[in-house]
PDB file of C-alpha atoms and ligand atoms in Angstrom:
ATOM      1  CA  UNK A  16      -0.223  -0.099  -0.070  1.00 91.00           C
ATOM      2  CA  UNK A  17       2.712   2.731   0.676  1.00 90.00           C
ATOM      3  CA  UNK A  18       4.386   1.738  -2.821  1.00 94.00           C
ATOM      4  CA  UNK A  19       0.943   2.390  -4.305  1.00 96.00           C
ATOM      5  CA  UNK A  20       0.701   5.801  -2.442  1.00 97.00           C
ATOM      6  CA  UNK A  21       4.215   6.486  -3.570  1.00 97.00           C
ATOM      7  CA  UNK A  22       3.723   5.792  -7.164  1.00 97.00           C
ATOM      8  CA  UNK A  23       0.278   7.731  -7.124  1.00 97.00           C
ATOM      9  CA  UNK A  24       2.197  10.455  -5.344  1.00 98.00           C
ATOM     10  CA  UNK A  25       4.922  10.535  -8.068  1.00 98.00           C
ATOM     11  CA  UNK A  26       2.267  10.548 -10.609  1.00 97.00           C
ATOM     12  CA  UNK A  27       0.870  13.450  -9.102  1.00 97.00           C
ATOM     13  CA  UNK A  28       4.143  15.062  -7.872  1.00 97.00           C
ATOM     14  CA  UNK A  29       3.238  15.018  -4.821  1.00 97.00           C
ATOM     15  CA  UNK A  30       5.350  14.268  -1.173  1.00 98.00           C
ATOM     16  CA  UNK A  31       4.211  11.015   0.269  1.00 97.00           C
ATOM     17  CA  UNK A  32       4.701  12.573   3.664  1.00 96.00           C
ATOM     18  CA  UNK A  33       1.534  14.704   2.971  1.00 96.00           C
ATOM     19  CA  UNK A  34      -0.558  11.810   2.738  1.00 98.00           C
ATOM     20  CA  UNK A  35      -2.178  10.008   5.960  1.00 98.00           C
ATOM     21  CA  UNK A  36      -3.152   6.366   5.619  1.00 98.00           C
ATOM     22  CA  UNK A  37      -5.884   5.200   7.204  1.00 98.00           C
ATOM     23  CA  UNK A  38      -5.995   1.388   7.477  1.00 98.00           C
ATOM     24  CA  UNK A  39     -10.373   0.486   7.683  1.00 98.00           C
ATOM     25  CA  UNK A  40     -10.406  -2.735   9.502  1.00 96.00           C
ATOM     26  CA  UNK A  41     -14.234  -2.797   9.562  1.00 95.00           C
ATOM     27  CA  UNK A  42     -15.440  -6.588   9.481  1.00 94.00           C
ATOM     28  CA  UNK A  43     -12.165  -7.622  10.529  1.00 95.00           C
ATOM     29  CA  UNK A  44     -10.724  -9.138  13.863  1.00 95.00           C
ATOM     30  CA  UNK A  45      -9.202  -6.849  16.212  1.00 95.00           C
ATOM     31  CA  UNK A  46      -6.101  -9.270  16.197  1.00 94.00           C
ATOM     32  CA  UNK A  47      -5.785  -8.664  12.507  1.00 94.00           C
ATOM     33  CA  UNK A  48      -6.129  -5.017  12.424  1.00 95.00           C
ATOM     34  CA  UNK A  49      -3.340  -5.167  15.427  1.00 94.00           C
ATOM     35  CA  UNK A  50      -1.170  -6.457  12.995  1.00 94.00           C
ATOM     36  CA  UNK A  51      -0.760  -3.717  10.986  1.00 94.00           C
ATOM     37  CA  UNK A  52       0.243  -1.442  14.109  1.00 93.00           C
ATOM     38  CA  UNK A  53       3.777  -3.391  13.943  1.00 89.00           C
ATOM     39  CA  UNK A  54       3.993  -2.356  10.312  1.00 91.00           C
ATOM     40  CA  UNK A  55       3.766   1.494  11.215  1.00 92.00           C
ATOM     41  CA  UNK A  56       0.372   2.071  10.176  1.00 96.00           C
ATOM     42  CA  UNK A  57      -1.036   3.801  13.355  1.00 96.00           C
ATOM     43  CA  UNK A  58      -4.490   5.027  11.871  1.00 98.00           C
ATOM     44  CA  UNK A  59      -7.601   2.788  12.418  1.00 98.00           C
ATOM     45  CA  UNK A  60     -10.831   3.341  10.601  1.00 98.00           C
ATOM     46  CA  UNK A  61     -14.374   2.088  12.061  1.00 98.00           C
ATOM     47  CA  UNK A  62     -17.413   2.727  10.491  1.00 97.00           C
ATOM     48  CA  UNK A  63     -19.805   1.308  13.007  1.00 97.00           C
ATOM     49  CA  UNK A  64     -19.812   2.645  16.460  1.00 98.00           C
ATOM     50  CA  UNK A  65     -20.062  -0.595  18.875  1.00 97.00           C
ATOM     51  CA  UNK A  66     -17.991  -2.832  16.544  1.00 96.00           C
ATOM     52  CA  UNK A  67     -15.211   0.231  16.787  1.00 97.00           C
ATOM     53  CA  UNK A  68     -15.321   0.711  20.359  1.00 98.00           C
ATOM     54  CA  UNK A  69     -15.202  -2.945  21.188  1.00 97.00           C
ATOM     55  CA  UNK A  70     -11.816  -3.266  18.621  1.00 97.00           C
ATOM     56  CA  UNK A  71     -10.333  -0.245  20.008  1.00 97.00           C
ATOM     57  CA  UNK A  72     -10.491  -1.544  23.402  1.00 97.00           C
ATOM     58  CA  UNK A  73      -9.609  -4.964  22.461  1.00 96.00           C
ATOM     59  CA  UNK A  74      -6.209  -3.146  20.814  1.00 96.00           C
ATOM     60  CA  UNK A  75      -5.578  -0.944  23.469  1.00 95.00           C
ATOM     61  CA  UNK A  76      -5.486  -3.883  26.026  1.00 95.00           C
ATOM     62  CA  UNK A  77      -2.986  -5.271  23.811  1.00 92.00           C
ATOM     63  CA  UNK A  78      -0.968  -2.206  24.471  1.00 90.00           C
ATOM     64  CA  UNK A  79       0.797  -1.876  20.868  1.00 85.00           C
ATOM     65  CA  UNK A  80       3.544   0.044  20.600  1.00 88.00           C
ATOM     66  CA  UNK A  81       3.450   2.892  18.670  1.00 87.00           C
ATOM     67  CA  UNK A  82      -0.594   2.970  20.195  1.00 91.00           C
ATOM     68  CA  UNK A  83      -3.596   3.349  17.427  1.00 96.00           C
ATOM     69  CA  UNK A  84      -5.341   6.536  16.749  1.00 97.00           C
ATOM     70  CA  UNK A  85      -8.866   5.875  15.564  1.00 98.00           C
ATOM     71  CA  UNK A  86     -10.779   7.338  13.032  1.00 98.00           C
ATOM     72  CA  UNK A  87     -14.634   6.958  12.827  1.00 98.00           C
ATOM     73  CA  UNK A  88     -15.773   7.265   9.303  1.00 98.00           C
ATOM     74  CA  UNK A  89     -19.633   5.843   9.025  1.00 97.00           C
ATOM     75  CA  UNK A  90     -23.105   7.306   9.630  1.00 96.00           C
ATOM     76  CA  UNK A  91     -23.721   8.275  12.929  1.00 97.00           C
ATOM     77  CA  UNK A  92     -26.567   8.635  14.954  1.00 96.00           C
ATOM     78  CA  UNK A  93     -27.163  10.857  17.680  1.00 97.00           C
ATOM     79  CA  UNK A  94     -27.613   8.442  20.687  1.00 97.00           C
ATOM     80  CA  UNK A  95     -24.016   6.738  19.851  1.00 98.00           C
ATOM     81  CA  UNK A  96     -21.750   9.903  20.079  1.00 98.00           C
ATOM     82  CA  UNK A  97     -21.049   9.035  23.587  1.00 98.00           C
ATOM     83  CA  UNK A  98     -19.796   5.541  22.032  1.00 98.00           C
ATOM     84  CA  UNK A  99     -17.535   7.436  19.539  1.00 98.00           C
ATOM     85  CA  UNK A 100     -16.107  10.233  21.499  1.00 98.00           C
ATOM     86  CA  UNK A 101     -14.902   7.422  24.216  1.00 97.00           C
ATOM     87  CA  UNK A 102     -12.478   6.287  21.243  1.00 97.00           C
ATOM     88  CA  UNK A 103     -11.848   8.296  18.494  1.00 98.00           C
ATOM     89  CA  UNK A 104      -9.368  10.827  17.295  1.00 98.00           C
ATOM     90  CA  UNK A 105     -11.644  11.825  14.639  1.00 98.00           C
ATOM     91  CA  UNK A 106     -14.872  12.027  13.313  1.00 98.00           C
ATOM     92  CA  UNK A 107     -14.955  12.315   9.549  1.00 98.00           C
ATOM     93  CA  UNK A 108     -18.723  12.094   8.876  1.00 98.00           C
ATOM     94  CA  UNK A 109     -20.283  15.046  10.372  1.00 98.00           C
ATOM     95  CA  UNK A 110     -23.069  16.264   8.279  1.00 97.00           C
ATOM     96  CA  UNK A 111     -25.520  17.767  10.527  1.00 97.00           C
ATOM     97  CA  UNK A 112     -26.274  20.390  13.035  1.00 97.00           C
ATOM     98  CA  UNK A 113     -27.919  18.043  15.513  1.00 97.00           C
ATOM     99  CA  UNK A 114     -24.516  15.634  15.219  1.00 98.00           C
ATOM    100  CA  UNK A 115     -22.535  18.421  16.329  1.00 98.00           C
ATOM    101  CA  UNK A 116     -24.248  19.491  19.158  1.00 98.00           C
ATOM    102  CA  UNK A 117     -24.358  15.585  19.984  1.00 98.00           C
ATOM    103  CA  UNK A 118     -20.819  15.135  19.889  1.00 98.00           C
ATOM    104  CA  UNK A 119     -19.816  18.234  21.576  1.00 98.00           C
ATOM    105  CA  UNK A 120     -21.814  17.241  24.754  1.00 98.00           C
ATOM    106  CA  UNK A 121     -20.053  13.550  24.411  1.00 98.00           C
ATOM    107  CA  UNK A 122     -16.617  15.336  24.199  1.00 98.00           C
ATOM    108  CA  UNK A 123     -16.935  17.184  27.031  1.00 98.00           C
ATOM    109  CA  UNK A 124     -15.353  14.881  29.404  1.00 96.00           C
ATOM    110  CA  UNK A 125     -12.426  14.469  27.095  1.00 96.00           C
ATOM    111  CA  UNK A 126      -9.117  15.794  27.780  1.00 94.00           C
ATOM    112  CA  UNK A 127      -8.739  16.604  24.074  1.00 94.00           C
ATOM    113  CA  UNK A 128     -11.329  17.971  21.856  1.00 97.00           C
ATOM    114  CA  UNK A 129     -12.685  15.938  19.528  1.00 98.00           C
ATOM    115  CA  UNK A 130     -11.434  16.268  15.871  1.00 98.00           C
ATOM    116  CA  UNK A 131     -14.618  16.503  13.379  1.00 98.00           C
ATOM    117  CA  UNK A 132     -14.625  16.648   9.308  1.00 98.00           C
ATOM    118  CA  UNK A 133     -17.532  17.724   7.536  1.00 98.00           C
ATOM    119  CA  UNK A 134     -18.537  14.538   5.245  1.00 98.00           C
ATOM    120  CA  UNK A 135     -20.285  16.344   2.083  1.00 98.00           C
ATOM    121  CA  UNK A 136     -22.626  14.672  -0.524  1.00 95.00           C
ATOM    122  CA  UNK A 137     -21.303  15.335  -3.941  1.00 94.00           C
ATOM    123  CA  UNK A 138     -23.741  13.204  -5.999  1.00 90.00           C
ATOM    124  CA  UNK A 139     -24.973  15.047  -8.501  1.00 80.00           C
ATOM    125  CA  UNK A 140     -28.635  12.923  -7.990  1.00 78.00           C
ATOM    126  CA  UNK A 141     -30.736  13.105  -5.288  1.00 72.00           C
ATOM    127  CA  UNK A 142     -29.458  11.008  -2.696  1.00 66.00           C
ATOM    128  CA  UNK A 143     -31.654   7.640  -3.068  1.00 68.00           C
ATOM    129  CA  UNK A 144     -29.623   6.235  -0.060  1.00 73.00           C
ATOM    130  CA  UNK A 145     -29.995   8.031   2.945  1.00 70.00           C
ATOM    131  CA  UNK A 146     -27.347   5.501   5.136  1.00 71.00           C
ATOM    132  CA  UNK A 147     -25.108   6.924   2.828  1.00 77.00           C
ATOM    133  CA  UNK A 148     -24.806  10.131   4.523  1.00 90.00           C
ATOM    134  CA  UNK A 149     -23.230  13.518   4.037  1.00 96.00           C
ATOM    135  CA  UNK A 150     -24.148  17.071   4.149  1.00 96.00           C
ATOM    136  CA  UNK A 151     -25.149  19.137   1.164  1.00 95.00           C
ATOM    137  CA  UNK A 152     -22.301  21.563  -0.055  1.00 97.00           C
ATOM    138  CA  UNK A 153     -24.754  24.400   0.169  1.00 96.00           C
ATOM    139  CA  UNK A 154     -24.636  23.717   3.788  1.00 97.00           C
ATOM    140  CA  UNK A 155     -21.257  23.951   3.990  1.00 98.00           C
ATOM    141  CA  UNK A 156     -20.660  27.434   5.616  1.00 98.00           C
ATOM    142  CA  UNK A 157     -23.732  26.817   8.316  1.00 98.00           C
ATOM    143  CA  UNK A 158     -22.027  23.572   9.373  1.00 98.00           C
ATOM    144  CA  UNK A 159     -18.519  24.985   9.572  1.00 98.00           C
ATOM    145  CA  UNK A 160     -20.190  27.785  11.977  1.00 98.00           C
ATOM    146  CA  UNK A 161     -22.064  25.333  13.804  1.00 98.00           C
ATOM    147  CA  UNK A 162     -18.876  23.373  14.671  1.00 98.00           C
ATOM    148  CA  UNK A 163     -16.653  26.509  15.481  1.00 98.00           C
ATOM    149  CA  UNK A 164     -19.031  27.588  17.683  1.00 98.00           C
ATOM    150  CA  UNK A 165     -18.926  24.793  20.167  1.00 98.00           C
ATOM    151  CA  UNK A 166     -16.301  24.147  22.648  1.00 98.00           C
ATOM    152  CA  UNK A 167     -15.112  20.451  22.510  1.00 98.00           C
ATOM    153  CA  UNK A 168     -14.780  20.011  18.712  1.00 98.00           C
ATOM    154  CA  UNK A 169     -12.009  21.086  16.287  1.00 98.00           C
ATOM    155  CA  UNK A 170     -12.682  21.492  12.942  1.00 98.00           C
ATOM    156  CA  UNK A 171     -10.278  19.858  10.906  1.00 98.00           C
ATOM    157  CA  UNK A 172     -11.596  19.718   7.085  1.00 98.00           C
ATOM    158  CA  UNK A 173     -13.821  17.801   4.480  1.00 98.00           C
ATOM    159  CA  UNK A 174     -14.499  14.052   4.003  1.00 98.00           C
ATOM    160  CA  UNK A 175     -16.358  12.514   1.260  1.00 98.00           C
ATOM    161  CA  UNK A 176     -17.267   9.280  -0.479  1.00 96.00           C
ATOM    162  CA  UNK A 177     -17.239   9.096  -4.321  1.00 94.00           C
ATOM    163  CA  UNK A 178     -20.612   8.694  -5.596  1.00 92.00           C
ATOM    164  CA  UNK A 179     -21.744   5.552  -7.737  1.00 88.00           C
ATOM    165  CA  UNK A 180     -21.481   5.713 -11.443  1.00 86.00           C
ATOM    166  CA  UNK A 181     -19.973   9.326 -11.212  1.00 88.00           C
ATOM    167  CA  UNK A 182     -16.134   9.733 -12.186  1.00 93.00           C
ATOM    168  CA  UNK A 183     -14.631   9.969  -8.976  1.00 96.00           C
ATOM    169  CA  UNK A 184     -11.665  12.296  -9.951  1.00 97.00           C
ATOM    170  CA  UNK A 185     -14.075  15.057 -10.685  1.00 96.00           C
ATOM    171  CA  UNK A 186     -16.045  14.398  -7.380  1.00 96.00           C
ATOM    172  CA  UNK A 187     -12.685  14.829  -5.726  1.00 98.00           C
ATOM    173  CA  UNK A 188     -11.739  17.918  -7.670  1.00 98.00           C
ATOM    174  CA  UNK A 189     -15.222  19.550  -6.278  1.00 97.00           C
ATOM    175  CA  UNK A 190     -14.469  18.576  -2.862  1.00 98.00           C
ATOM    176  CA  UNK A 191     -10.922  20.396  -2.888  1.00 98.00           C
ATOM    177  CA  UNK A 192     -12.489  23.416  -4.186  1.00 98.00           C
ATOM    178  CA  UNK A 193     -15.043  23.274  -1.145  1.00 98.00           C
ATOM    179  CA  UNK A 194     -11.874  22.591   0.831  1.00 98.00           C
ATOM    180  CA  UNK A 195     -11.056  26.155  -0.480  1.00 98.00           C
ATOM    181  CA  UNK A 196     -14.585  27.286   0.697  1.00 98.00           C
ATOM    182  CA  UNK A 197     -13.769  26.083   4.127  1.00 98.00           C
ATOM    183  CA  UNK A 198     -10.076  27.222   4.768  1.00 98.00           C
ATOM    184  CA  UNK A 199     -11.413  30.892   4.072  1.00 98.00           C
ATOM    185  CA  UNK A 200     -13.785  30.435   6.954  1.00 98.00           C
ATOM    186  CA  UNK A 201     -11.221  28.307   9.053  1.00 98.00           C
ATOM    187  CA  UNK A 202      -7.706  28.178   7.336  1.00 98.00           C
ATOM    188  CA  UNK A 203      -6.546  25.651   9.865  1.00 98.00           C
ATOM    189  CA  UNK A 204      -9.352  23.154   8.284  1.00 98.00           C
ATOM    190  CA  UNK A 205      -6.967  21.687   5.836  1.00 98.00           C
ATOM    191  CA  UNK A 206      -7.890  18.015   5.933  1.00 98.00           C
ATOM    192  CA  UNK A 207      -9.289  16.655   2.772  1.00 98.00           C
ATOM    193  CA  UNK A 208      -9.995  12.854   3.466  1.00 98.00           C
ATOM    194  CA  UNK A 209     -11.021  11.115   0.226  1.00 98.00           C
ATOM    195  CA  UNK A 210     -10.048   8.022  -1.640  1.00 97.00           C
ATOM    196  CA  UNK A 211     -10.664   4.063  -0.786  1.00 97.00           C
ATOM    197  CA  UNK A 212      -9.178   1.144  -2.473  1.00 97.00           C
ATOM    198  CA  UNK A 213     -10.972   1.831  -5.814  1.00 96.00           C
ATOM    199  CA  UNK A 214      -9.924   5.285  -6.499  1.00 97.00           C
ATOM    200  CA  UNK A 215      -7.090   6.421  -4.110  1.00 97.00           C
ATOM    201  CA  UNK A 216      -4.874   7.471  -6.968  1.00 98.00           C
ATOM    202  CA  UNK A 217      -7.817   9.966  -8.363  1.00 98.00           C
ATOM    203  CA  UNK A 218      -7.815  10.980  -4.571  1.00 98.00           C
ATOM    204  CA  UNK A 219      -4.057  11.778  -4.345  1.00 98.00           C
ATOM    205  CA  UNK A 220      -4.201  13.275  -7.792  1.00 98.00           C
ATOM    206  CA  UNK A 221      -6.839  15.513  -6.712  1.00 98.00           C
ATOM    207  CA  UNK A 222      -5.213  16.486  -3.612  1.00 98.00           C
ATOM    208  CA  UNK A 223      -6.165  14.262  -0.718  1.00 98.00           C
ATOM    209  CA  UNK A 224      -4.493  14.279   2.163  1.00 98.00           C
ATOM    210  CA  UNK A 225      -5.828  11.597   4.101  1.00 98.00           C
ATOM    211  CA  UNK A 226      -6.878   7.960   2.010  1.00 98.00           C
ATOM    212  CA  UNK A 227      -9.232   5.433   4.146  1.00 98.00           C
ATOM    213  CA  UNK A 228      -8.312   1.755   2.740  1.00 98.00           C
ATOM    214  CA  UNK A 229      -9.912  -1.355   4.005  1.00 97.00           C
ATOM    215  CA  UNK A 230      -9.797  -4.064   1.028  1.00 96.00           C
ATOM    216  CA  UNK A 231      -6.828  -3.398  -0.606  1.00 96.00           C
ATOM    217  CA  UNK A 232      -5.207  -3.807   2.948  1.00 95.00           C
ATOM    218  CA  UNK A 233      -7.430  -6.392   4.637  1.00 94.00           C
ATOM    219  CA  UNK A 234      -9.087  -8.319   1.516  1.00 90.00           C
ATOM    220  CA  UNK A 235     -12.966  -8.795   1.141  1.00 82.00           C
ATOM    221  CA  UNK A 236     -15.271  -8.328   4.039  1.00 72.00           C
ATOM    222  CA  UNK A 237     -18.549  -9.611   4.287  1.00 65.00           C
ATOM    223  CA  UNK A 238     -21.289  -6.914   3.154  1.00 58.00           C
ATOM    224  CA  UNK A 239     -23.078  -7.008   6.960  1.00 52.00           C
ATOM    225  CA  UNK A 240     -20.334  -4.529   7.942  1.00 47.00           C
ATOM    226  CA  UNK A 241     -21.158  -1.612   5.096  1.00 51.00           C
ATOM    227  CA  UNK A 242     -24.544  -1.029   7.232  1.00 50.00           C
ATOM    228  CA  UNK A 243     -25.469   2.113   9.445  1.00 48.00           C
ATOM    229  CA  UNK A 244     -24.014   2.173  12.679  1.00 45.00           C
TER     230      UNK A 244
HETATM  231  C1  PLP B  19     -15.498   0.868   4.075  1.00 74.63           C
HETATM  232  C2  PLP B  19     -15.004   2.266   3.987  1.00 74.63           C
HETATM  233  C3  PLP B  19     -13.899   2.788   3.402  1.00 74.63           C
HETATM  234  C4  PLP B  19     -13.157   1.662   2.935  1.00 74.63           C
HETATM  235  O1  PLP B  19     -13.163   1.149   1.648  1.00 74.63           O
HETATM  236  P1  PLP B  19     -12.400  -0.078   0.546  1.00 74.63           P
HETATM  237  O2  PLP B  19     -12.735   0.015  -0.376  1.00 74.63           O
HETATM  238  O3  PLP B  19     -12.497  -1.337   1.539  1.00 74.63           O
HETATM  239  O4  PLP B  19     -10.931   0.538   1.025  1.00 74.63           O
HETATM  240  C5  PLP B  19     -13.493   4.004   3.152  1.00 74.63           C
HETATM  241  N1  PLP B  19     -14.572   4.644   3.587  1.00 74.63           N
HETATM  242  C6  PLP B  19     -15.535   4.415   4.042  1.00 74.63           C
HETATM  243  C7  PLP B  19     -16.532   5.722   4.591  1.00 74.63           C
HETATM  244  C8  PLP B  19     -15.971   3.486   4.443  1.00 74.63           C
HETATM  245  O5  PLP B  19     -17.192   3.052   4.782  1.00 74.63           O
END
């Protein structure tokens, strides 16, 4: 995977040090996910709150060196905010004001603020799948203001999942455009989380800073783990 990222960076004339690889272990047992820490991949991603919390606790109990840092990348219900703020460093899937409020409240007891990304839905067609998540880009500024207005969240950037059936590169170019809009509001919100196993080259060439890779690292998983958390 490092070689694939390096090749994509060479092609795009970028420094591989600019890219953070997040290993997405959803549907994969804690023991196998932990093995990747030893390879130096310390950023781990999950998309279901309870599975993630259990796995994070299991892996923490192994006291790995280096330790893992957890990214929550799936759709999140408000009533599960507290599960996620218990283990995650960054939540990529903030897409509505009510979730901002719930995460802020849940993050209050933390020592560190919770880092958040705003997830945009860049599907040009009306979203047929409400479980996929993501905010309408028209709501970007309002959502950014909501995060900036609370105490326990830090606004770090944007995330998207390329919509099915459209050219991923075009979607990622749009995301990078919206990142510029966001950075005009909050200059430190520079993270661009885009690219998965199938489209990470397009994401890196568009300007992604974080790629979220599951299948290409761990192999195929059962479809059950794709569902809403
Ligand atoms: C599962 C998932 C990924 C990783 O997908 P792969 O195609 O297995 O690399 C990335 N982002 C999100 C939001 C996911 O749910």
